Short mmCIF file of N, CA and C in Angstrom, two decimals:
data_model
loop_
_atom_site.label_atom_id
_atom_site.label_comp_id
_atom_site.label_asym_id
_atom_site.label_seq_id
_atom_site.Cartn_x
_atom_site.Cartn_y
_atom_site.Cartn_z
N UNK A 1 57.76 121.05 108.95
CA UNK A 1 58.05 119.72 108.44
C UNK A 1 59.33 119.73 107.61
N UNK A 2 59.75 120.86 106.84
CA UNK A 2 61.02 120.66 106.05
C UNK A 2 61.78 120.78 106.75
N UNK A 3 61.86 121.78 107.99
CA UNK A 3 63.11 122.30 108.57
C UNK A 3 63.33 120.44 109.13
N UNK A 4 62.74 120.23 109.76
CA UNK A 4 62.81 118.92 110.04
C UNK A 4 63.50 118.20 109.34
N UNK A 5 62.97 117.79 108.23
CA UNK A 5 63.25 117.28 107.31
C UNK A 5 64.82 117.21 107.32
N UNK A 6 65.02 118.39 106.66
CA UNK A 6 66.14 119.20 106.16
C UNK A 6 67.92 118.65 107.55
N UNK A 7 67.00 118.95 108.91
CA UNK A 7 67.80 118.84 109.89
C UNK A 7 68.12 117.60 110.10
N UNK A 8 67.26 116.44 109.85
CA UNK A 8 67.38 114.99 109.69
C UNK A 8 68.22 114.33 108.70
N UNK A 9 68.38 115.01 107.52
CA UNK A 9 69.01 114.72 106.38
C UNK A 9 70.90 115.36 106.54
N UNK A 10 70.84 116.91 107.40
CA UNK A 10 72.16 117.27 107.78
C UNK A 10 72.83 116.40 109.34
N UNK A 11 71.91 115.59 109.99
CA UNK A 11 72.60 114.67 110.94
C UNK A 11 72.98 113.77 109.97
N UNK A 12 72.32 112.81 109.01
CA UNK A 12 72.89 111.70 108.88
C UNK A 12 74.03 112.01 108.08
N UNK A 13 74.07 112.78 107.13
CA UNK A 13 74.91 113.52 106.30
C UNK A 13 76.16 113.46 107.23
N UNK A 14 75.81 114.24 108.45
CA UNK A 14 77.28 114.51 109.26
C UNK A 14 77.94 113.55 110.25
N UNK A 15 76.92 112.32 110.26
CA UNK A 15 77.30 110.92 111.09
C UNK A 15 77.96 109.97 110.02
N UNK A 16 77.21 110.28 108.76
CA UNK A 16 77.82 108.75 107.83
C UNK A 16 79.33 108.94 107.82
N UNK A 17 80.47 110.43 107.83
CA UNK A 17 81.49 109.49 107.59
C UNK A 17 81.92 109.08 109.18
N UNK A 18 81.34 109.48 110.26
CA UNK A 18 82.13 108.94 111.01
C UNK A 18 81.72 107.22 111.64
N UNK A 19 80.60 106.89 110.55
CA UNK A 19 80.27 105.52 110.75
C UNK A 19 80.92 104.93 109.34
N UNK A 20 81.50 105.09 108.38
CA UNK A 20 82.23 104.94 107.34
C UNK A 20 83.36 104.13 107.76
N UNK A 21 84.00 105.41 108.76
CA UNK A 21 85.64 104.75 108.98
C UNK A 21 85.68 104.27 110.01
N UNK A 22 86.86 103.00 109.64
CA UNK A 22 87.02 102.06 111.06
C UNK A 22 87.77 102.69 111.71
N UNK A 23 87.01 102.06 113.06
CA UNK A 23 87.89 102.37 114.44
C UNK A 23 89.56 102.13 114.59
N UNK A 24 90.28 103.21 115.01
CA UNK A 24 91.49 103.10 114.91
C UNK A 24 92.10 103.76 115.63
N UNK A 25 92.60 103.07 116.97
CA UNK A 25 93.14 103.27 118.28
C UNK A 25 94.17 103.56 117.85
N UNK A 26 95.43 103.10 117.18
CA UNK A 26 97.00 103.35 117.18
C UNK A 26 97.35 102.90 115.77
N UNK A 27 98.11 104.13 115.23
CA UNK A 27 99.01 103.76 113.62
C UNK A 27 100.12 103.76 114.08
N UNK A 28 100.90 103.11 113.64
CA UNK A 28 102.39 102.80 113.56
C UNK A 28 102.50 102.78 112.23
N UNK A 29 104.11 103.39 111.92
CA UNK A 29 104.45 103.73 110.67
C UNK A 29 105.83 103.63 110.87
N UNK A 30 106.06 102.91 110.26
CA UNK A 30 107.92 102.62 110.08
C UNK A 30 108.66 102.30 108.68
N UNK A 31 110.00 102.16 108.36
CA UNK A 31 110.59 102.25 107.39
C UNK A 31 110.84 100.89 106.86
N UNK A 32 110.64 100.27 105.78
CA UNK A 32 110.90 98.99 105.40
C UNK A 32 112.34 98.77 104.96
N UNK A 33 112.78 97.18 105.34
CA UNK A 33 114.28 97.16 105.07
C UNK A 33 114.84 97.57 104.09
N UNK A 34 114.65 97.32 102.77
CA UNK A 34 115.05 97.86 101.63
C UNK A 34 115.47 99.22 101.80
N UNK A 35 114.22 100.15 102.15
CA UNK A 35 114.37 101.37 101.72
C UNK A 35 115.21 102.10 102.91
N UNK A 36 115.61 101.27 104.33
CA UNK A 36 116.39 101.30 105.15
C UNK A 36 117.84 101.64 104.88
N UNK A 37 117.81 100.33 103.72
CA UNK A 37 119.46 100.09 103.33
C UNK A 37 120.11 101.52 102.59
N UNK A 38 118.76 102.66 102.12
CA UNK A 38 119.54 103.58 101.36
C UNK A 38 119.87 104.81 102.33
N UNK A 39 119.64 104.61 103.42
CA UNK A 39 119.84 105.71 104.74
C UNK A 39 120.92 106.47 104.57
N UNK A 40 122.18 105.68 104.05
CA UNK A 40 123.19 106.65 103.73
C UNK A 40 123.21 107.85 102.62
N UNK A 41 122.27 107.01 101.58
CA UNK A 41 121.91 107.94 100.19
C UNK A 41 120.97 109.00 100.91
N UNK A 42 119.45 108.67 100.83
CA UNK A 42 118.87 109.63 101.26
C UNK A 42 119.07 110.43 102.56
N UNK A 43 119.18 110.08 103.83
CA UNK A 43 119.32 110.29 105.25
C UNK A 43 118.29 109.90 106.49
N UNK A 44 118.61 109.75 107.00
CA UNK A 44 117.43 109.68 108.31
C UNK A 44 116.53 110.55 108.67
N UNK A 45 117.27 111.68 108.46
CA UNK A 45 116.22 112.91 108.88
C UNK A 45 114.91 112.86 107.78
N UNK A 46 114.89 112.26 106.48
CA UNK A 46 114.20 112.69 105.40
C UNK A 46 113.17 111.32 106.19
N UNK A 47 113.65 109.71 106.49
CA UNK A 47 112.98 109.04 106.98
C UNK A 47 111.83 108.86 107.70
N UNK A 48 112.92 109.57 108.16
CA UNK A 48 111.85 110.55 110.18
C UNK A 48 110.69 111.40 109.73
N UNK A 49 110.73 112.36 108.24
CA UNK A 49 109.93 113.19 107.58
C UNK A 49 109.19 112.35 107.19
N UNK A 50 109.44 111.07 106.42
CA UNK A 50 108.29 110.31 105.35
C UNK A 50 107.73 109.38 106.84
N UNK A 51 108.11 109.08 107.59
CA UNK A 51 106.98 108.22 108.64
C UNK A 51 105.92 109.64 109.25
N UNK A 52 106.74 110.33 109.87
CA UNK A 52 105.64 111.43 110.49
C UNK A 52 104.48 111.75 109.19
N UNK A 53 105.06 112.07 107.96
CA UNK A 53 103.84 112.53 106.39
C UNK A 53 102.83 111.27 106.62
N UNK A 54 103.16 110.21 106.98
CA UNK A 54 102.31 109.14 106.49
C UNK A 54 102.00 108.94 107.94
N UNK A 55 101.69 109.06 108.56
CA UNK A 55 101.27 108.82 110.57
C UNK A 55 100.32 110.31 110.10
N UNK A 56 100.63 111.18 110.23
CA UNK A 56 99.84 112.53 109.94
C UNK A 56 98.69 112.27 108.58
N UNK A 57 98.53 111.84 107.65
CA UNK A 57 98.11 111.80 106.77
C UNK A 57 96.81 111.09 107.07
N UNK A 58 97.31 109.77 107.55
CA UNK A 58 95.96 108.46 108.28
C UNK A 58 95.28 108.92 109.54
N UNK A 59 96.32 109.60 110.06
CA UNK A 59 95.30 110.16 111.25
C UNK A 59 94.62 111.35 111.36
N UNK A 60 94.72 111.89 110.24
CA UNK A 60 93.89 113.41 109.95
C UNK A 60 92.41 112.54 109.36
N UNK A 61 92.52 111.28 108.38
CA UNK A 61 91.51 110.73 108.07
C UNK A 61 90.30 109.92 108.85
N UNK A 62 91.36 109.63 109.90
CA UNK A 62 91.26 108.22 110.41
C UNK A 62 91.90 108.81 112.19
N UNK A 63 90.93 109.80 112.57
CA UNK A 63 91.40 110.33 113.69
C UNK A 63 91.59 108.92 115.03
N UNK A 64 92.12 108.73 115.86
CA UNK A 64 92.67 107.53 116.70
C UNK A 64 91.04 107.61 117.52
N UNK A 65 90.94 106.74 117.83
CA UNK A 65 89.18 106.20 118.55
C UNK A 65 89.97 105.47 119.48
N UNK A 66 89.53 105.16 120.97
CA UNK A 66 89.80 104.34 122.22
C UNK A 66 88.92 102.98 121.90
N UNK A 67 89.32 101.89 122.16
CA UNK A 67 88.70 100.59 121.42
C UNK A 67 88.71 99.87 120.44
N UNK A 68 89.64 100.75 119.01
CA UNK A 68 89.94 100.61 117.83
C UNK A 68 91.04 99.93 117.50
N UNK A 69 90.86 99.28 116.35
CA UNK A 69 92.09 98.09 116.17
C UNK A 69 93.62 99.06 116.07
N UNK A 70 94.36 98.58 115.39
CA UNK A 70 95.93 98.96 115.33
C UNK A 70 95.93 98.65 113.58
N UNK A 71 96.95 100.00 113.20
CA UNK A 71 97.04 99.96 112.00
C UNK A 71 98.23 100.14 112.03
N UNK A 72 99.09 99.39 111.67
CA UNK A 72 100.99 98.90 111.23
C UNK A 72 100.73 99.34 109.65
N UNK A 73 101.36 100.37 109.58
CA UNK A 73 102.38 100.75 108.26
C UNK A 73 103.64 100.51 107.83
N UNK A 74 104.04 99.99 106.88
CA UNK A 74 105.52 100.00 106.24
C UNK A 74 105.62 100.64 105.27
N UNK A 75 106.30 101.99 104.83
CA UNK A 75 107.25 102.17 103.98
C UNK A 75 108.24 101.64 103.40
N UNK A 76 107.76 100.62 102.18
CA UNK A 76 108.76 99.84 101.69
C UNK A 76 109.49 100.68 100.73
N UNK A 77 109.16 101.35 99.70
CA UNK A 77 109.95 102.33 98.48
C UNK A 77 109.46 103.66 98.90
N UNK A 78 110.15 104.93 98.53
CA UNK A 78 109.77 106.25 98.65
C UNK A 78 111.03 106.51 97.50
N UNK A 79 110.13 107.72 96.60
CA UNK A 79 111.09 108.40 95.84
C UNK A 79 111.06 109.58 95.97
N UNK A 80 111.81 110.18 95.94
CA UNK A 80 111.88 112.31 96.26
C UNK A 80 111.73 112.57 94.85
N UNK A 81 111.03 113.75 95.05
CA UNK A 81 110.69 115.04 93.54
C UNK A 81 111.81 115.15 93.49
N UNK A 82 112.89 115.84 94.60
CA UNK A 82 114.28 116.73 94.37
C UNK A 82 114.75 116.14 95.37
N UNK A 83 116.48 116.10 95.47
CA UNK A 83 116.92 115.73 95.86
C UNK A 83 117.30 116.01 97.26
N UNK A 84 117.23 115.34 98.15
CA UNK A 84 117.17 115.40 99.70
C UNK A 84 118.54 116.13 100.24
N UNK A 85 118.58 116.53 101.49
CA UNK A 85 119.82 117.59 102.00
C UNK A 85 121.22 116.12 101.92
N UNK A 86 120.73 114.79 102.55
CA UNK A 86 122.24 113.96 102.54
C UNK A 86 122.65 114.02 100.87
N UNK A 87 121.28 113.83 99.60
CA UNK A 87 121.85 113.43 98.64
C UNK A 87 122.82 114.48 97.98
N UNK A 88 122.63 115.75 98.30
CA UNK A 88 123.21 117.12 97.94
C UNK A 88 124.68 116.91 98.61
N UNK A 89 124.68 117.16 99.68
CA UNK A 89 125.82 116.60 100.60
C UNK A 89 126.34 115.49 99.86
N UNK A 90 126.22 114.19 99.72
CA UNK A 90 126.85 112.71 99.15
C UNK A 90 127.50 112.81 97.59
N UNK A 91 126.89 114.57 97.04
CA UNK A 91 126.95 114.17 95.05
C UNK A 91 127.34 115.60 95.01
N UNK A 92 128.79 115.99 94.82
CA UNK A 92 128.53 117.41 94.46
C UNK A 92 127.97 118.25 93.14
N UNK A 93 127.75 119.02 93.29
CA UNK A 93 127.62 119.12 91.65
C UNK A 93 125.54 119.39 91.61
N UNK A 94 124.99 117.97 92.85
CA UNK A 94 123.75 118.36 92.88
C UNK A 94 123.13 119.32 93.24
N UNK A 95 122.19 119.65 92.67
CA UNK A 95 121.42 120.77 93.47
C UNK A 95 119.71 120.66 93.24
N UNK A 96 119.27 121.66 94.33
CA UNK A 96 117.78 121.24 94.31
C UNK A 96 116.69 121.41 93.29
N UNK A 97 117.59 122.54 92.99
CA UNK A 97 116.49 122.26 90.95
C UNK A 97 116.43 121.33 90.28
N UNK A 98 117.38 120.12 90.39
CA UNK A 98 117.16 119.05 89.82
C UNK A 98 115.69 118.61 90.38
N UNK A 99 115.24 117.66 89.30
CA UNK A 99 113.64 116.96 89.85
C UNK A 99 113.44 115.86 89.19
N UNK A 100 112.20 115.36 89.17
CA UNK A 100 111.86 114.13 88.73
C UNK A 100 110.80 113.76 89.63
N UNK A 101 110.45 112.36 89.27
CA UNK A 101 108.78 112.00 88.99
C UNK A 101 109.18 111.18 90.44
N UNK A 102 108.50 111.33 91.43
CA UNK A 102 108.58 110.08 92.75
C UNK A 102 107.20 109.55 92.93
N UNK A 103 106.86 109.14 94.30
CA UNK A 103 106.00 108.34 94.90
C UNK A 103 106.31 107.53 95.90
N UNK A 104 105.52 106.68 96.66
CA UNK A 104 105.88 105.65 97.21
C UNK A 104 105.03 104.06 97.31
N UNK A 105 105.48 103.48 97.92
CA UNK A 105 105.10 101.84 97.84
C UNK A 105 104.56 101.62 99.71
N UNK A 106 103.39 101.64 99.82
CA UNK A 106 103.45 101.42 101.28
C UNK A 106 102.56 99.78 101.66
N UNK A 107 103.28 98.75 102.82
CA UNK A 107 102.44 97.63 102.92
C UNK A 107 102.00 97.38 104.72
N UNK A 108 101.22 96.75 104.91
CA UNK A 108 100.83 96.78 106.68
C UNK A 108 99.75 95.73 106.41
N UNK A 109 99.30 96.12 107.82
CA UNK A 109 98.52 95.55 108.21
C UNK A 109 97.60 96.26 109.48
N UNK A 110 95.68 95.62 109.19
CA UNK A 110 94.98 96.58 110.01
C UNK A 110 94.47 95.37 111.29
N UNK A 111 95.02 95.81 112.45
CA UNK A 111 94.27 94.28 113.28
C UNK A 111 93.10 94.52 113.98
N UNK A 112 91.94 94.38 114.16
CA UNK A 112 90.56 94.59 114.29
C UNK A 112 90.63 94.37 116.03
N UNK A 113 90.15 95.29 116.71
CA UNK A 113 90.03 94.87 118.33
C UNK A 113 89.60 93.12 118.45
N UNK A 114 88.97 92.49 117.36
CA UNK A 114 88.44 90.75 118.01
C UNK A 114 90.15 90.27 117.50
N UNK A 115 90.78 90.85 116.52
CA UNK A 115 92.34 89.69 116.42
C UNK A 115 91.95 89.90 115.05
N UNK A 116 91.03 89.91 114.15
CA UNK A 116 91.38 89.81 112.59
C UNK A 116 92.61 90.71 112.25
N UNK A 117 92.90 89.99 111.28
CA UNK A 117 94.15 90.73 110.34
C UNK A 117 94.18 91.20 109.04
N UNK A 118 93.56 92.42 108.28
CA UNK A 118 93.60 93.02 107.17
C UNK A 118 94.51 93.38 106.38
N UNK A 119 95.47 92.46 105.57
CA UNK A 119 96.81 93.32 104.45
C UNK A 119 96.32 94.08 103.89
N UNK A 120 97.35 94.95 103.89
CA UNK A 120 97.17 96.28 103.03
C UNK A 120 98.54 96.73 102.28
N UNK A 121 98.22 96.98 101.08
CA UNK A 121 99.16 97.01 100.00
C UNK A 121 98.54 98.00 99.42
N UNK A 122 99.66 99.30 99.10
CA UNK A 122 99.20 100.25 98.04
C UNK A 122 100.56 100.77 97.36
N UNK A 123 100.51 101.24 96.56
CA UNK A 123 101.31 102.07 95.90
C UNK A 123 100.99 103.25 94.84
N UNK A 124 101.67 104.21 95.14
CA UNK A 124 101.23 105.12 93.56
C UNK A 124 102.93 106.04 93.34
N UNK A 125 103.15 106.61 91.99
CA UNK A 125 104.33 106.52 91.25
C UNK A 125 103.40 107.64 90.50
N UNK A 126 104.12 109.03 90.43
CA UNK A 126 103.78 109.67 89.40
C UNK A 126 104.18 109.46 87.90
N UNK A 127 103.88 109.86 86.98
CA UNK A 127 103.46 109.90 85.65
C UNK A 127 104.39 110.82 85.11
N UNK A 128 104.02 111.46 85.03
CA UNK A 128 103.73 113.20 84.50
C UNK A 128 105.03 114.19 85.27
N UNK A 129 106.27 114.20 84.49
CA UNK A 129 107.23 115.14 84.62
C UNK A 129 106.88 116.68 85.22
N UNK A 130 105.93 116.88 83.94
CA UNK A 130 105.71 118.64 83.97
C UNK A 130 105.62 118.98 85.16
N UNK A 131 104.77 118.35 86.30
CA UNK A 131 104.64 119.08 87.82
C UNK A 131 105.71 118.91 89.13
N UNK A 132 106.71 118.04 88.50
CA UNK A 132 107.35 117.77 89.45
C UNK A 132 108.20 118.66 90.07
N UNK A 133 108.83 120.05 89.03
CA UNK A 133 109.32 121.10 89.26
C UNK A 133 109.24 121.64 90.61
N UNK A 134 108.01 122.05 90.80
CA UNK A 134 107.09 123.03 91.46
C UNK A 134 106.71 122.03 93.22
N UNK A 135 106.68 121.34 93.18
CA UNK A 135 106.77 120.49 94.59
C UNK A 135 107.57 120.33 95.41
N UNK A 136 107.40 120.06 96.47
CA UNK A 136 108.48 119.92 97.60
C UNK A 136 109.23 118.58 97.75
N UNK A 137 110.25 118.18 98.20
CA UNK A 137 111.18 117.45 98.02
C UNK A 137 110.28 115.97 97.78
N UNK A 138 109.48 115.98 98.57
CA UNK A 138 108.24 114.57 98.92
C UNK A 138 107.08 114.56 98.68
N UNK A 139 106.76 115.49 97.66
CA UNK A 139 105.49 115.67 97.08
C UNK A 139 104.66 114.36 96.70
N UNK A 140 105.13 113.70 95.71
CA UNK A 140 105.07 112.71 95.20
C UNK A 140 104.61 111.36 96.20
N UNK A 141 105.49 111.53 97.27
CA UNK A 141 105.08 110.30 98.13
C UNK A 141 104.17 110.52 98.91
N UNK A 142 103.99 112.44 99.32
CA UNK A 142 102.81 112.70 100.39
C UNK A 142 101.76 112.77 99.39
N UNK A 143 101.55 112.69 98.39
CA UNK A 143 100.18 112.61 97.46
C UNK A 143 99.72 111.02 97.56
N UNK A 144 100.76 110.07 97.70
CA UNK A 144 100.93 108.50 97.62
C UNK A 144 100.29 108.17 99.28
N UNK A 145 100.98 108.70 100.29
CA UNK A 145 100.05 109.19 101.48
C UNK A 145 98.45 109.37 101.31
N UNK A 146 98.74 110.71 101.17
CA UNK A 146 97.07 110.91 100.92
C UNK A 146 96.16 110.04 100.37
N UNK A 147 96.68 109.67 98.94
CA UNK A 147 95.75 109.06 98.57
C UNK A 147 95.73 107.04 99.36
N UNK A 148 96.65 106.90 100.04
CA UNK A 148 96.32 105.74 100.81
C UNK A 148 95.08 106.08 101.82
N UNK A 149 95.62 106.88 102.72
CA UNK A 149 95.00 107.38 103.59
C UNK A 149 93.14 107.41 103.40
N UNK A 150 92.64 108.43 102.30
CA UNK A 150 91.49 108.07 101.44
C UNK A 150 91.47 106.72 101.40
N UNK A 151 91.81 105.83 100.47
CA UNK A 151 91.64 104.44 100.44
C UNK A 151 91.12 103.55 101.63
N UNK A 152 92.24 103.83 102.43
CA UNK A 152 91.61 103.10 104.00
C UNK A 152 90.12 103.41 104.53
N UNK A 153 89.69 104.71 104.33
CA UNK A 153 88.49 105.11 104.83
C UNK A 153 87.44 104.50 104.00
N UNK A 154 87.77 104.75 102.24
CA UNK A 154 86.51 104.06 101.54
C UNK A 154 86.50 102.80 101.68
N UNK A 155 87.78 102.00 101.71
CA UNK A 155 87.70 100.31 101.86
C UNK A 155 86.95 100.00 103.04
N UNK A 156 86.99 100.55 104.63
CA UNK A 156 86.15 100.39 105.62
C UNK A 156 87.02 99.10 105.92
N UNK A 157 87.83 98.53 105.87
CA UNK A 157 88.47 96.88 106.22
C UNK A 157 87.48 96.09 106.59
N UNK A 158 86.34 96.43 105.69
CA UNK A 158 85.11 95.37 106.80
C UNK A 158 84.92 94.53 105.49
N UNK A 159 85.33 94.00 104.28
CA UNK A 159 85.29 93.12 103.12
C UNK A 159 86.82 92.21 103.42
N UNK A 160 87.39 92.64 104.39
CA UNK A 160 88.56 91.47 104.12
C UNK A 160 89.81 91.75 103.24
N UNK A 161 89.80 92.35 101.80
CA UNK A 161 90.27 92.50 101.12
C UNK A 161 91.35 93.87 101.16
N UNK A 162 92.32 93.99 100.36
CA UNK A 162 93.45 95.03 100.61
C UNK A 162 93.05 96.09 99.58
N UNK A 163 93.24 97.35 100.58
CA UNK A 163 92.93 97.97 99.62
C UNK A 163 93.32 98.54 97.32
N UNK A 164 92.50 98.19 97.11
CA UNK A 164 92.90 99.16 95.69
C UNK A 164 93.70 100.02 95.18
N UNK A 165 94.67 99.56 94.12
CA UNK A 165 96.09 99.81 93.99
C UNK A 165 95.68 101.08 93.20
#
């Protein structure tokens, strides 16, 4: 009777999150105009890095399902820990020990296989100098990632509402 038990309690355990998160056929992730306009400052290649971090991030959570709505990402702001290979190149004098506090600003939308439309607005901005040292150029924004990524799964888009800033 316990093993039972026990084995009944490790199915649902191992079904709830995949009845948790919504279905999600295709993410798209692209660069918002603003943060477009600084292409010359930062570079493209770093661009190309912050869409793949944030496409990789939602879909490690939020693996793609056949039948599942479409989730549109924008990268509207991104800030670097250290300074990117164009900004080194564009400023002499810089170098990559310089650092500082980043994050990013991301907004979309989730469209449900019937046509609903879910906004989604998040952002996070580190705090706290002391760790910024020690991170990689985009630390800051792939933590801002991650923790969207999380968000989408606990919100479930099934309340309507955007997720929690």
């Amino acid at each position: 009777m316990r093993v039972a038990l026990v084995s009944a309690l490790l199915l649902l355990g191992a079904a709830q999150p995949a009845l948790a998160a919504p279905a999600v056929s295709e993410v798209k992730v692209s660069i918002g105009p603003k943060l477009a306009e600084k292409v010359k400052d930062i570079g493209q290649r770093d661009f190309d890095i912050l869409a793949s971090q944030l496409q990789r991030a939602v879909e490690r959570r939020l693996p793609p399902r056949p039948g599942g709505g479409t989730l549109d990402l924008v990268i509207e702001d991104a800030k670097p820990n250290h300074p990117t290979p164009q900004q080194m190149g564009n400023t002499p004098g810089l170098s990559y020990q310089s650092f500082g506090v980043g994050g990013a600003r991301i907004t979309g939308r989730y469209v449900d296989p019937a046509g609903k439309s879910t906004p989604i607005t998040y952002s996070w901005w580190e705090t706290d100098i002391r760790w910024a040292r020690y991170g990689s150029t985009w630390h800051d924004a792939e933590n801002a990632f991650d923790r969207l990524a999380d968000r989408l799964v606990k919100d479930q888009f099934d309340d309507g509402s955007k997720p929690r800033r």
